[in-house]
CSV table of C-alpha atoms in Angstrom, one decimal:
chain,number,residue,atom,x,y,z
A,1,MET,CA,0.3,0.4,-0.3
A,2,LEU,CA,1.1,3.1,-1.1
A,3,PRO,CA,1.6,6.2,2.3
A,4,PRO,CA,-0.9,8.4,1.5
A,5,GLY,CA,1.6,11.1,0.6
A,6,LYS,CA,2.5,9.4,-2.4
A,7,MET,CA,-1.2,8.2,-2.4
A,8,GLN,CA,-2.4,11.6,-2.9
A,9,ALA,CA,0.8,13.4,-5.2
A,10,GLY,CA,-0.9,10.2,-7.3
A,11,LEU,CA,-4.1,11.6,-7.1
A,12,LEU,CA,-3.2,15.2,-8.2
A,13,LEU,CA,-1.2,14.0,-10.7
A,14,PRO,CA,-3.2,13.0,-13.4
A,15,SER,CA,-5.8,16.1,-12.4
A,16,LEU,CA,-2.9,18.4,-13.1
A,17,ILE,CA,-2.3,16.7,-16.0
A,18,ILE,CA,-5.5,16.8,-17.5
A,19,THR,CA,-6.0,20.8,-16.3
A,20,PHE,CA,-2.9,21.4,-18.8
A,21,ALA,CA,-4.0,19.7,-21.3
A,22,MET,CA,-7.0,22.1,-21.1
A,23,ILE,CA,-5.4,25.1,-21.2
A,24,MET,CA,-2.7,24.5,-23.4
A,25,LYS,CA,-5.7,22.9,-26.1
A,26,GLU,CA,-7.5,26.4,-25.7
A,27,ARG,CA,-4.5,28.3,-26.2
A,28,GLU,CA,-3.9,26.4,-29.2
A,29,GLU,CA,-7.3,26.6,-30.5
A,30,ILE,CA,-6.7,30.6,-29.9
A,31,SER,CA,-2.8,30.6,-31.5
A,32,VAL,CA,-4.0,28.7,-34.2
A,33,ARG,CA,-7.5,29.7,-35.7
A,34,GLU,CA,-7.0,32.1,-38.5
A,35,PRO,CA,-8.4,36.4,-37.0
A,36,PHE,CA,-11.6,37.0,-37.9
A,37,ASP,CA,-12.2,40.0,-41.0
A,38,VAL,CA,-15.0,41.7,-39.4
A,39,ILE,CA,-17.4,41.3,-36.0
A,40,VAL,CA,-20.6,42.1,-36.4
A,41,VAL,CA,-22.4,42.9,-32.3
A,42,GLY,CA,-25.6,41.9,-32.1
A,43,ALA,CA,-28.1,39.8,-34.2
A,44,GLY,CA,-31.2,41.1,-35.0
A,45,ALA,CA,-32.6,42.0,-38.2
A,46,ALA,CA,-29.4,44.4,-39.6
A,47,GLY,CA,-26.4,41.9,-37.8
A,48,MET,CA,-27.1,38.7,-39.8
A,49,MET,CA,-28.2,40.6,-43.3
A,50,ALA,CA,-25.0,42.3,-42.2
A,51,ALA,CA,-23.2,39.5,-41.0
A,52,GLY,CA,-24.6,37.1,-43.9
A,53,THR,CA,-23.5,39.3,-46.3
A,54,ALA,CA,-20.2,40.1,-45.3
A,55,ALA,CA,-19.0,36.5,-45.3
A,56,ARG,CA,-21.0,36.0,-48.6
A,57,ASN,CA,-18.3,38.4,-50.1
A,58,GLY,CA,-15.2,36.0,-48.8
A,59,LEU,CA,-14.6,37.4,-45.4
A,60,ARG,CA,-14.0,35.4,-42.2
A,61,VAL,CA,-17.5,36.8,-40.1
A,62,LEU,CA,-17.6,36.4,-35.4
A,63,LEU,CA,-21.1,37.4,-34.8
A,64,LEU,CA,-21.8,38.0,-31.3
A,65,GLU,CA,-25.0,38.1,-29.7
A,66,LYS,CA,-25.7,38.6,-26.3
A,67,MET,CA,-29.0,36.9,-25.9
A,68,GLU,CA,-29.8,33.1,-26.0
A,69,LYS,CA,-30.4,33.3,-29.0
A,70,SER,CA,-30.6,35.2,-32.8
A,71,GLY,CA,-34.0,37.8,-34.0
A,72,ARG,CA,-35.1,37.9,-30.8
A,73,LYS,CA,-37.0,40.9,-31.7
A,74,VAL,CA,-37.7,39.9,-35.3
A,75,ARG,CA,-39.9,37.0,-34.0
A,76,ILE,CA,-42.5,38.8,-32.1
A,77,THR,CA,-42.2,41.7,-34.4
A,78,GLY,CA,-46.0,42.3,-36.3
A,79,LYS,CA,-48.2,40.6,-33.3
A,80,GLY,CA,-45.5,37.4,-34.1
A,81,ARG,CA,-46.4,37.7,-38.2
A,82,CYS,CA,-44.0,39.8,-38.7
A,83,ASN,CA,-44.9,42.7,-41.4
A,84,VAL,CA,-40.9,42.7,-43.2
A,85,THR,CA,-41.1,45.8,-45.6
A,86,ASN,CA,-43.3,47.5,-47.6
A,87,ALA,CA,-44.1,47.8,-51.3
A,88,ARG,CA,-45.3,51.1,-51.9
A,89,PRO,CA,-42.7,53.0,-54.5
A,90,PRO,CA,-39.4,55.0,-53.6
A,91,GLU,CA,-41.0,58.1,-53.2
A,92,GLU,CA,-44.4,56.8,-50.8
A,93,PHE,CA,-41.8,54.7,-49.4
A,94,ALA,CA,-39.4,58.1,-48.3
A,95,GLU,CA,-42.5,59.6,-47.3
A,96,GLN,CA,-42.8,57.6,-43.9
A,97,VAL,CA,-39.3,57.6,-43.3
A,98,ARG,CA,-39.4,60.1,-40.2
A,99,ALA,CA,-35.3,60.5,-39.7
A,100,ASN,CA,-33.0,61.3,-42.0
A,101,ALA,CA,-34.7,60.1,-45.0
A,102,ASP,CA,-31.8,61.3,-47.1
A,103,PHE,CA,-29.4,59.3,-45.5
A,104,PHE,CA,-31.1,56.5,-45.4
A,105,SER,CA,-32.3,56.8,-49.8
A,106,THR,CA,-28.5,55.9,-50.3
A,107,ALA,CA,-28.8,52.6,-48.4
A,108,PHE,CA,-32.8,52.2,-49.5
A,109,ALA,CA,-31.1,52.5,-53.4
A,110,GLU,CA,-28.7,49.8,-53.0
A,111,PHE,CA,-31.3,47.4,-51.6
A,112,ASN,CA,-35.0,48.2,-51.7
A,113,ASN,CA,-37.9,46.7,-50.8
A,114,LYS,CA,-38.1,44.6,-53.8
A,115,ALA,CA,-34.7,43.6,-53.0
A,116,THR,CA,-35.8,42.2,-49.6
A,117,ILE,CA,-38.8,40.5,-51.4
A,118,ARG,CA,-36.4,38.9,-53.5
A,119,PHE,CA,-34.6,38.2,-50.5
A,120,PHE,CA,-36.4,35.9,-48.1
A,121,GLU,CA,-38.4,34.2,-51.8
A,122,ARG,CA,-35.0,32.7,-52.8
A,123,GLN,CA,-34.2,31.9,-49.1
A,124,GLY,CA,-37.4,29.6,-49.7
A,125,VAL,CA,-40.2,32.4,-47.4
A,126,LYS,CA,-43.3,32.7,-49.3
A,127,LEU,CA,-44.8,36.2,-49.0
A,128,ASP,CA,-48.0,38.0,-49.1
A,129,ILE,CA,-48.8,42.1,-50.1
A,130,GLU,CA,-51.5,43.1,-47.8
A,131,ARG,CA,-53.2,46.1,-47.8
A,132,GLY,CA,-51.7,48.9,-47.2
A,133,GLU,CA,-49.1,47.4,-49.4
A,134,ARG,CA,-48.0,46.2,-45.8
A,135,VAL,CA,-45.4,42.7,-46.3
A,136,PHE,CA,-45.5,39.9,-44.3
A,137,PRO,CA,-44.1,35.8,-44.6
A,138,LYS,CA,-47.4,33.7,-46.3
A,139,SER,CA,-47.6,31.4,-43.4
A,140,GLY,CA,-47.9,34.4,-41.2
A,141,LYS,CA,-45.1,33.4,-38.7
A,142,ALA,CA,-42.4,35.8,-38.0
A,143,TRP,CA,-39.9,32.9,-37.2
A,144,ASP,CA,-39.7,32.0,-41.0
A,145,ILE,CA,-38.1,35.6,-41.0
A,146,ALA,CA,-36.2,35.6,-38.5
A,147,ASN,CA,-35.0,31.9,-39.2
A,148,ALA,CA,-34.1,33.0,-43.2
A,149,LEU,CA,-32.2,35.4,-41.7
A,150,LEU,CA,-29.9,32.9,-39.3
A,151,GLU,CA,-29.6,30.5,-41.9
A,152,TYR,CA,-27.9,33.1,-44.0
A,153,CYS,CA,-25.5,33.4,-41.9
A,154,VAL,CA,-24.9,29.6,-41.2
A,155,ASP,CA,-25.0,29.3,-44.8
A,156,ASN,CA,-22.1,31.6,-46.0
A,157,GLY,CA,-19.8,30.7,-42.7
A,158,VAL,CA,-21.3,33.1,-40.3
A,159,LYS,CA,-19.2,31.8,-37.1
A,160,ILE,CA,-22.2,32.9,-34.1
A,161,VAL,CA,-21.4,33.5,-30.7
A,162,TYR,CA,-24.9,33.3,-28.5
A,163,ASN,CA,-25.0,34.7,-24.7
A,164,THR,CA,-21.5,36.9,-25.0
A,165,GLN,CA,-21.8,39.9,-24.2
A,166,VAL,CA,-19.8,43.5,-25.9
A,167,THR,CA,-19.0,45.5,-23.5
A,168,GLU,CA,-16.3,47.6,-25.2
A,169,VAL,CA,-15.7,48.4,-28.7
A,170,LEU,CA,-11.6,49.0,-28.7
A,171,ALA,CA,-10.1,51.5,-30.9
A,172,ILE,CA,-7.0,53.2,-30.6
A,173,GLY,CA,-5.1,56.6,-33.0
A,174,GLY,CA,-9.1,56.4,-34.2
A,175,LYS,CA,-9.1,53.2,-36.1
A,176,VAL,CA,-11.3,50.0,-34.7
A,177,TYR,CA,-9.2,47.3,-33.3
A,178,GLY,CA,-11.2,44.5,-32.0
A,179,VAL,CA,-14.1,43.8,-28.5
A,180,LYS,CA,-14.1,43.5,-25.0
A,181,TYR,CA,-16.7,40.8,-24.2
A,182,ARG,CA,-18.0,38.7,-21.5
A,183,ASN,CA,-18.8,35.2,-22.7
A,184,LYS,CA,-21.4,33.2,-21.0
A,185,ARG,CA,-19.3,31.9,-18.3
A,186,GLY,CA,-18.7,35.6,-16.6
A,187,PHE,CA,-15.6,35.9,-17.9
A,188,GLU,CA,-13.8,38.7,-19.5
A,189,ARG,CA,-11.9,38.3,-22.7
A,190,LYS,CA,-11.3,40.2,-25.8
A,191,GLU,CA,-11.2,39.8,-29.9
A,192,GLU,CA,-8.6,41.6,-31.9
A,193,CYS,CA,-10.2,42.2,-35.1
A,194,SER,CA,-9.7,45.6,-37.8
A,195,ARG,CA,-13.0,45.7,-38.5
A,196,VAL,CA,-16.7,45.8,-35.8
A,197,ILE,CA,-20.5,46.2,-37.0
A,198,VAL,CA,-22.6,47.6,-34.6
A,199,THR,CA,-26.1,46.4,-34.7
A,200,THR,CA,-27.4,46.0,-31.5
A,201,GLY,CA,-30.7,47.7,-31.8
A,202,GLY,CA,-32.2,50.8,-29.7
A,203,ALA,CA,-33.9,50.9,-26.8
A,204,SER,CA,-37.2,49.5,-27.2
A,205,TYR,CA,-38.9,46.1,-25.9
A,206,PRO,CA,-35.5,45.6,-23.8
A,207,ALA,CA,-36.5,42.3,-23.0
A,208,THR,CA,-35.5,41.5,-26.4
A,209,GLY,CA,-31.9,42.8,-25.2
A,210,SER,CA,-31.8,46.5,-27.2
A,211,THR,CA,-30.7,47.5,-23.5
A,212,GLY,CA,-29.1,50.4,-26.0
A,213,ASP,CA,-25.8,49.1,-25.5
A,214,GLY,CA,-24.3,50.7,-28.5
A,215,TYR,CA,-25.5,54.6,-28.1
A,216,GLY,CA,-22.6,53.9,-25.3
A,217,PHE,CA,-20.1,52.3,-27.3
A,218,ALA,CA,-20.4,55.8,-30.0
A,219,ALA,CA,-20.4,57.3,-27.1
A,220,ASP,CA,-17.0,56.2,-25.8
A,221,LEU,CA,-15.3,56.7,-29.3
A,222,GLY,CA,-16.3,60.4,-29.9
A,223,HIS,CA,-19.8,59.8,-31.9
A,224,ALA,CA,-23.0,62.4,-30.3
A,225,ILE,CA,-25.9,60.4,-29.7
A,226,GLU,CA,-29.5,62.3,-30.4
A,227,PRO,CA,-31.9,61.8,-27.8
A,228,LEU,CA,-33.3,59.0,-27.4
A,229,ARG,CA,-37.2,58.8,-26.5
A,230,PRO,CA,-40.1,55.8,-27.8
A,231,SER,CA,-41.2,56.1,-30.8
A,232,LEU,CA,-44.7,54.2,-32.1
A,233,THR,CA,-45.7,53.8,-28.8
A,234,PRO,CA,-48.9,54.1,-27.1
A,235,LEU,CA,-50.4,57.3,-26.1
A,236,VAL,CA,-51.5,58.2,-22.0
A,237,SER,CA,-54.5,59.7,-22.0
A,238,SER,CA,-56.8,61.5,-18.6
A,239,HIS,CA,-60.0,61.2,-19.7
A,240,PRO,CA,-62.0,59.9,-17.1
A,241,GLN,CA,-63.6,57.1,-20.2
A,242,MET,CA,-60.3,55.8,-20.3
A,243,LYS,CA,-60.9,53.2,-17.8
A,244,ASN,CA,-64.2,52.0,-19.8
A,245,LEU,CA,-62.5,51.9,-22.6
A,246,HIS,CA,-60.3,49.0,-22.2
A,247,GLY,CA,-60.1,46.3,-25.0
A,248,LEU,CA,-61.6,48.4,-27.4
A,249,LEU,CA,-60.9,48.8,-31.2
A,250,LEU,CA,-62.1,51.0,-33.7
A,251,ARG,CA,-61.9,50.2,-37.5
A,252,ASN,CA,-62.0,53.7,-40.4
A,253,VAL,CA,-61.6,56.2,-38.1
A,254,ARG,CA,-59.9,59.4,-38.9
A,255,ALA,CA,-57.6,61.0,-35.8
A,256,THR,CA,-56.1,64.7,-35.8
A,257,LEU,CA,-53.5,65.4,-33.3
A,258,SER,CA,-53.1,69.0,-32.2
A,259,ILE,CA,-50.2,70.7,-30.4
A,260,ASP,CA,-50.8,73.9,-28.5
A,261,GLY,CA,-54.4,74.0,-30.1
A,262,GLU,CA,-53.2,73.1,-33.6
A,263,ALA,CA,-53.9,70.5,-35.5
A,264,VAL,CA,-50.2,69.1,-37.0
A,265,ARG,CA,-51.4,65.7,-38.4
A,266,GLU,CA,-54.0,63.4,-39.4
A,267,GLU,CA,-54.5,59.4,-39.6
A,268,PHE,CA,-56.8,57.2,-40.9
A,269,GLY,CA,-57.3,53.7,-39.5
A,270,GLU,CA,-57.4,51.6,-36.7
A,271,ILE,CA,-57.8,52.8,-33.2
A,272,GLY,CA,-57.6,50.9,-29.9
A,273,PHE,CA,-57.5,51.0,-25.9
A,274,SER,CA,-55.6,49.2,-23.8
A,275,GLU,CA,-54.3,49.3,-19.7
A,276,ARG,CA,-51.2,50.9,-22.2
A,277,GLY,CA,-53.0,53.7,-23.6
A,278,ILE,CA,-53.8,54.7,-26.7
A,279,GLU,CA,-52.8,52.3,-29.4
A,280,GLY,CA,-53.3,50.7,-33.1
A,281,ALA,CA,-51.6,51.3,-35.6
A,282,VAL,CA,-53.2,55.0,-35.9
A,283,ALA,CA,-51.9,56.1,-32.8
A,284,LEU,CA,-48.6,54.4,-32.8
A,285,ARG,CA,-48.2,56.9,-35.8
A,286,LEU,CA,-48.7,60.2,-34.6
A,287,SER,CA,-47.4,59.2,-31.4
A,288,ARG,CA,-43.5,60.4,-33.1
A,289,ASP,CA,-45.1,64.0,-33.1
A,290,ALA,CA,-46.8,63.1,-29.8
A,291,VAL,CA,-43.7,62.3,-28.0
A,292,ASP,CA,-41.7,65.2,-28.8
A,293,ALA,CA,-44.1,67.4,-28.0
A,294,LEU,CA,-44.6,66.0,-24.5
A,295,ILE,CA,-40.6,66.3,-23.6
A,296,ASP,CA,-40.7,69.5,-24.9
A,297,GLY,CA,-44.2,70.6,-22.9
A,298,ARG,CA,-46.4,71.2,-25.2
A,299,SER,CA,-50.4,70.7,-24.3
A,300,VAL,CA,-51.0,67.4,-26.7
A,301,LYS,CA,-54.6,66.4,-27.8
A,302,LEU,CA,-56.1,63.5,-30.0
A,303,ALA,CA,-59.2,63.9,-31.9
A,304,ILE,CA,-61.0,60.8,-33.3
A,305,ASP,CA,-63.7,61.5,-36.1
A,306,MET,CA,-65.7,57.8,-35.2
A,307,LYS,CA,-67.2,59.2,-38.4
A,308,PRO,CA,-65.1,60.2,-41.2
A,309,ALA,CA,-67.0,59.3,-44.0
A,310,LEU,CA,-70.1,61.7,-42.6
A,311,THR,CA,-70.0,65.4,-42.5
A,312,GLU,CA,-72.1,66.7,-39.2
A,313,GLU,CA,-74.9,67.4,-41.7
A,314,MET,CA,-75.5,63.8,-42.6
A,315,LEU,CA,-75.0,62.6,-39.4
A,316,ARG,CA,-77.8,64.6,-38.2
A,317,ASP,CA,-79.7,63.4,-40.8
A,318,ARG,CA,-78.8,59.7,-39.8
A,319,ILE,CA,-79.6,60.5,-36.3
A,320,ARG,CA,-83.4,61.9,-37.0
A,321,ARG,CA,-84.0,58.3,-39.2
A,322,GLU,CA,-82.7,56.4,-36.9
A,323,VAL,CA,-85.0,58.2,-34.0
A,324,ALA,CA,-87.7,58.1,-36.4
A,325,GLU,CA,-87.5,54.6,-36.5
A,326,MET,CA,-87.1,53.9,-32.5
A,327,ALA,CA,-90.2,53.1,-30.3
A,328,PRO,CA,-90.5,56.1,-27.6
A,329,GLU,CA,-89.7,53.4,-25.1
A,330,GLU,CA,-86.8,52.6,-26.7
A,331,PHE,CA,-83.1,53.3,-24.4
A,332,PHE,CA,-80.9,55.9,-25.7
A,333,ALA,CA,-78.5,53.5,-25.7
A,334,GLU,CA,-80.3,51.2,-28.5
A,335,LEU,CA,-79.4,54.5,-31.3
A,336,LEU,CA,-75.8,54.7,-29.9
A,337,ARG,CA,-76.1,51.2,-30.4
A,338,LYS,CA,-76.9,51.7,-33.6
A,339,LEU,CA,-74.0,54.1,-34.7
A,340,VAL,CA,-70.6,52.4,-32.4
A,341,PRO,CA,-69.3,49.4,-31.0
A,342,LYS,CA,-70.9,47.8,-27.9
A,343,PRO,CA,-67.9,48.8,-25.8
A,344,MET,CA,-68.3,52.4,-26.8
A,345,VAL,CA,-71.8,52.8,-26.0
A,346,VAL,CA,-71.4,53.9,-22.3
A,347,PRO,CA,-68.3,56.1,-22.4
A,348,LEU,CA,-70.2,57.6,-25.4
A,349,ALA,CA,-73.1,58.2,-23.6
A,350,GLU,CA,-71.7,60.0,-20.6
A,351,GLU,CA,-69.6,61.5,-22.5
A,352,ILE,CA,-72.4,63.8,-23.5
A,353,ASP,CA,-74.1,63.8,-20.5
A,354,VAL,CA,-77.4,61.6,-21.4
A,355,HIS,CA,-77.4,58.3,-18.8
A,356,SER,CA,-78.0,55.0,-21.0
A,357,ARG,CA,-81.0,54.1,-21.0
A,358,SER,CA,-82.9,57.3,-21.2
A,359,TYR,CA,-86.1,57.1,-22.5
A,360,ILE,CA,-85.2,58.2,-26.6
A,361,ARG,CA,-88.6,60.5,-26.3
A,362,LYS,CA,-86.8,62.4,-23.5
A,363,VAL,CA,-83.4,63.4,-25.2
A,364,GLY,CA,-83.4,66.9,-26.4
A,365,GLU,CA,-81.8,68.1,-29.4
A,366,GLN,CA,-78.9,69.5,-27.6
A,367,GLU,CA,-77.8,66.1,-26.8
A,368,PHE,CA,-78.1,64.9,-30.2
A,369,GLU,CA,-76.0,68.0,-31.4
A,370,ARG,CA,-73.6,67.0,-28.7
A,371,LEU,CA,-73.9,63.2,-29.5
A,372,VAL,CA,-73.3,64.7,-33.5
A,373,LYS,CA,-70.1,66.5,-32.1
A,374,VAL,CA,-68.5,64.4,-30.2
A,375,LEU,CA,-69.3,61.5,-33.0
A,376,LYS,CA,-67.1,63.9,-35.1
A,377,GLY,CA,-64.6,64.8,-32.7
A,378,MET,CA,-63.8,62.5,-29.3
A,379,VAL,CA,-61.1,64.4,-27.4
A,380,PHE,CA,-58.7,62.5,-25.5
A,381,PRO,CA,-55.8,64.8,-23.5
A,382,ILE,CA,-52.7,63.6,-23.9
A,383,LYS,CA,-50.3,63.6,-20.6
A,384,ASP,CA,-47.9,60.8,-21.0
A,385,TYR,CA,-46.6,58.2,-23.5
A,386,ALA,CA,-45.8,54.3,-22.9
A,387,PRO,CA,-41.8,53.7,-22.1
A,388,PHE,CA,-39.6,51.8,-24.1
A,389,GLU,CA,-40.8,48.6,-22.7
A,390,TYR,CA,-44.2,49.1,-25.5
A,391,ALA,CA,-42.1,51.2,-28.1
A,392,VAL,CA,-42.1,49.8,-31.4
A,393,VAL,CA,-38.9,51.5,-32.4
A,394,THR,CA,-36.4,53.8,-30.7
A,395,ALA,CA,-36.0,57.2,-32.5
A,396,GLY,CA,-32.7,59.1,-32.1
A,397,GLY,CA,-29.5,57.3,-31.8
A,398,VAL,CA,-25.7,57.8,-33.6
A,399,ARG,CA,-25.7,60.6,-35.8
A,400,CYS,CA,-26.3,60.5,-39.8
A,401,ASP,CA,-24.0,63.1,-40.1
A,402,GLU,CA,-21.5,61.1,-38.5
A,403,VAL,CA,-21.6,58.3,-41.0
A,404,ASN,CA,-20.5,57.8,-44.5
A,405,ARG,CA,-24.2,57.1,-46.3
A,406,TYR,CA,-22.3,55.2,-48.7
A,407,THR,CA,-20.9,52.5,-46.6
A,408,MET,CA,-21.9,53.2,-43.0
A,409,GLU,CA,-18.6,53.4,-41.9
A,410,SER,CA,-18.3,55.8,-38.9
A,411,LEU,CA,-16.3,59.5,-40.2
A,412,LYS,CA,-14.7,59.9,-36.5
A,413,VAL,CA,-13.4,55.9,-36.1
A,414,LYS,CA,-11.7,53.8,-39.2
A,415,GLY,CA,-13.0,50.5,-39.4
A,416,LEU,CA,-16.6,51.2,-37.1
A,417,TYR,CA,-19.8,50.6,-38.6
A,418,PHE,CA,-23.7,51.5,-37.8
A,419,ALA,CA,-26.2,49.8,-39.3
A,420,GLY,CA,-30.3,49.6,-37.9
A,421,GLU,CA,-31.8,51.1,-35.0
A,422,VAL,CA,-29.0,52.3,-33.4
A,423,LEU,CA,-28.5,55.1,-36.2
A,424,ASP,CA,-31.1,58.4,-35.8
A,425,ILE,CA,-33.5,56.3,-38.7
A,426,ASP,CA,-37.0,56.2,-37.3
A,427,ALA,CA,-40.0,55.5,-39.8
A,428,ASN,CA,-44.1,54.6,-39.6
A,429,THR,CA,-45.5,51.6,-38.6
A,430,GLY,CA,-46.2,49.5,-42.2
A,431,GLY,CA,-42.9,47.5,-42.6
A,432,TYR,CA,-40.5,50.5,-42.8
A,433,ASN,CA,-37.8,49.8,-39.9
A,434,LEU,CA,-37.3,46.1,-40.9
A,435,GLN,CA,-36.1,47.6,-44.1
A,436,ILE,CA,-34.7,50.3,-43.1
A,437,ALA,CA,-32.5,47.4,-40.9
A,438,PHE,CA,-32.1,45.2,-43.9
A,439,SER,CA,-30.8,48.0,-46.1
A,440,THR,CA,-28.2,49.6,-44.2
A,441,GLY,CA,-27.7,46.0,-42.5
A,442,ARG,CA,-26.7,44.7,-46.2
A,443,LEU,CA,-24.8,48.0,-46.7
A,444,ALA,CA,-22.8,47.8,-44.1
A,445,GLY,CA,-21.7,44.4,-45.2
A,446,MET,CA,-20.2,45.1,-48.1
A,447,LEU,CA,-16.8,45.5,-47.3
A,448,LYS,CA,-13.8,44.4,-49.3
A,449,GLN,CA,-11.2,42.1,-48.1
């Protein structure tokens, strides 16, 4: 039998040999592999498009994603259906871009909405064009779009590493030389590379990984950041009927946004009400101007015309006809039910100060006139807006006049590129924002060997 000391040494020796072998193997893997030509930070729509494009052009690409899977935000966009792009002609498309449309026009000319449609169809995703020229996957599944982007990267040889958070983009002498990152075990590491594409998204839907990291990278390297605020976000109203409207969806309405008493914008379509506030496509499109005005401390109101196809006189005539056909003992609510969805009946009655169960014969001309005015413009004072957690996109970001519009490369730091929501470009709802990600991501990925 071996003495205790020798027995312990005998047990320790194999363990030390294994540990040493693991360390040497790790060093060998790091030292013998070829360096990457480009590192892409963030595996969202812009990041996967950039990474796949660069790899397809023959570059060795490393794509780092801090979440456990790619395309987290893409997978939930469009209520899980993913409004991929919008098929409108270029001049109409440009009208929907709210910030830096001229800057974006270069990237759009290189890879436009038609190119996006061809790209996904070649990736095996069948698409449909729906009302408003909005483009969706025929399957109705956003996952198909996210998976197509992932396959584009994998098929072209992109090295993807998940659960890895970049903490700093490294630069010296005005040139990028790599990134620092924290791996899934929490260890800090460094990867050297002369080109880095930042596609970290904005600050909206932070649960998907969009927590504004890219703005910090850009600012640390000398870039100016336009103030960040939620865009395409629900509007919070102080109207006393809001609590009674949760779950209501009004279709084919016209909404007018007024700032300091002056009408500034009008939209037609759907408006919804929820615990988050006033939402739906119409309210989201109006929110961009409303948010900016609220930040500036200005008065904001939203007027909803529930009968946009009728003039006030036409509406009066219709109400007279409906009343004439009703029995005197019928309730006022029965008239309202002929004019608005059922959930709107009680809030509308309270708005014009007539009990919904009042007999129709007891309702006077003054009350009917108030009904006409409210139907043609129920006013909701807007006191606030929903936070980034509920915003579709982020307004603000890296200033576009500090980025080369033809390459997406920084004008301040050589080898640093930006694409997607991290840039100060945002647009209305309807597929436009994803197209911004695809166009700028594609352009950023068009790198030379």
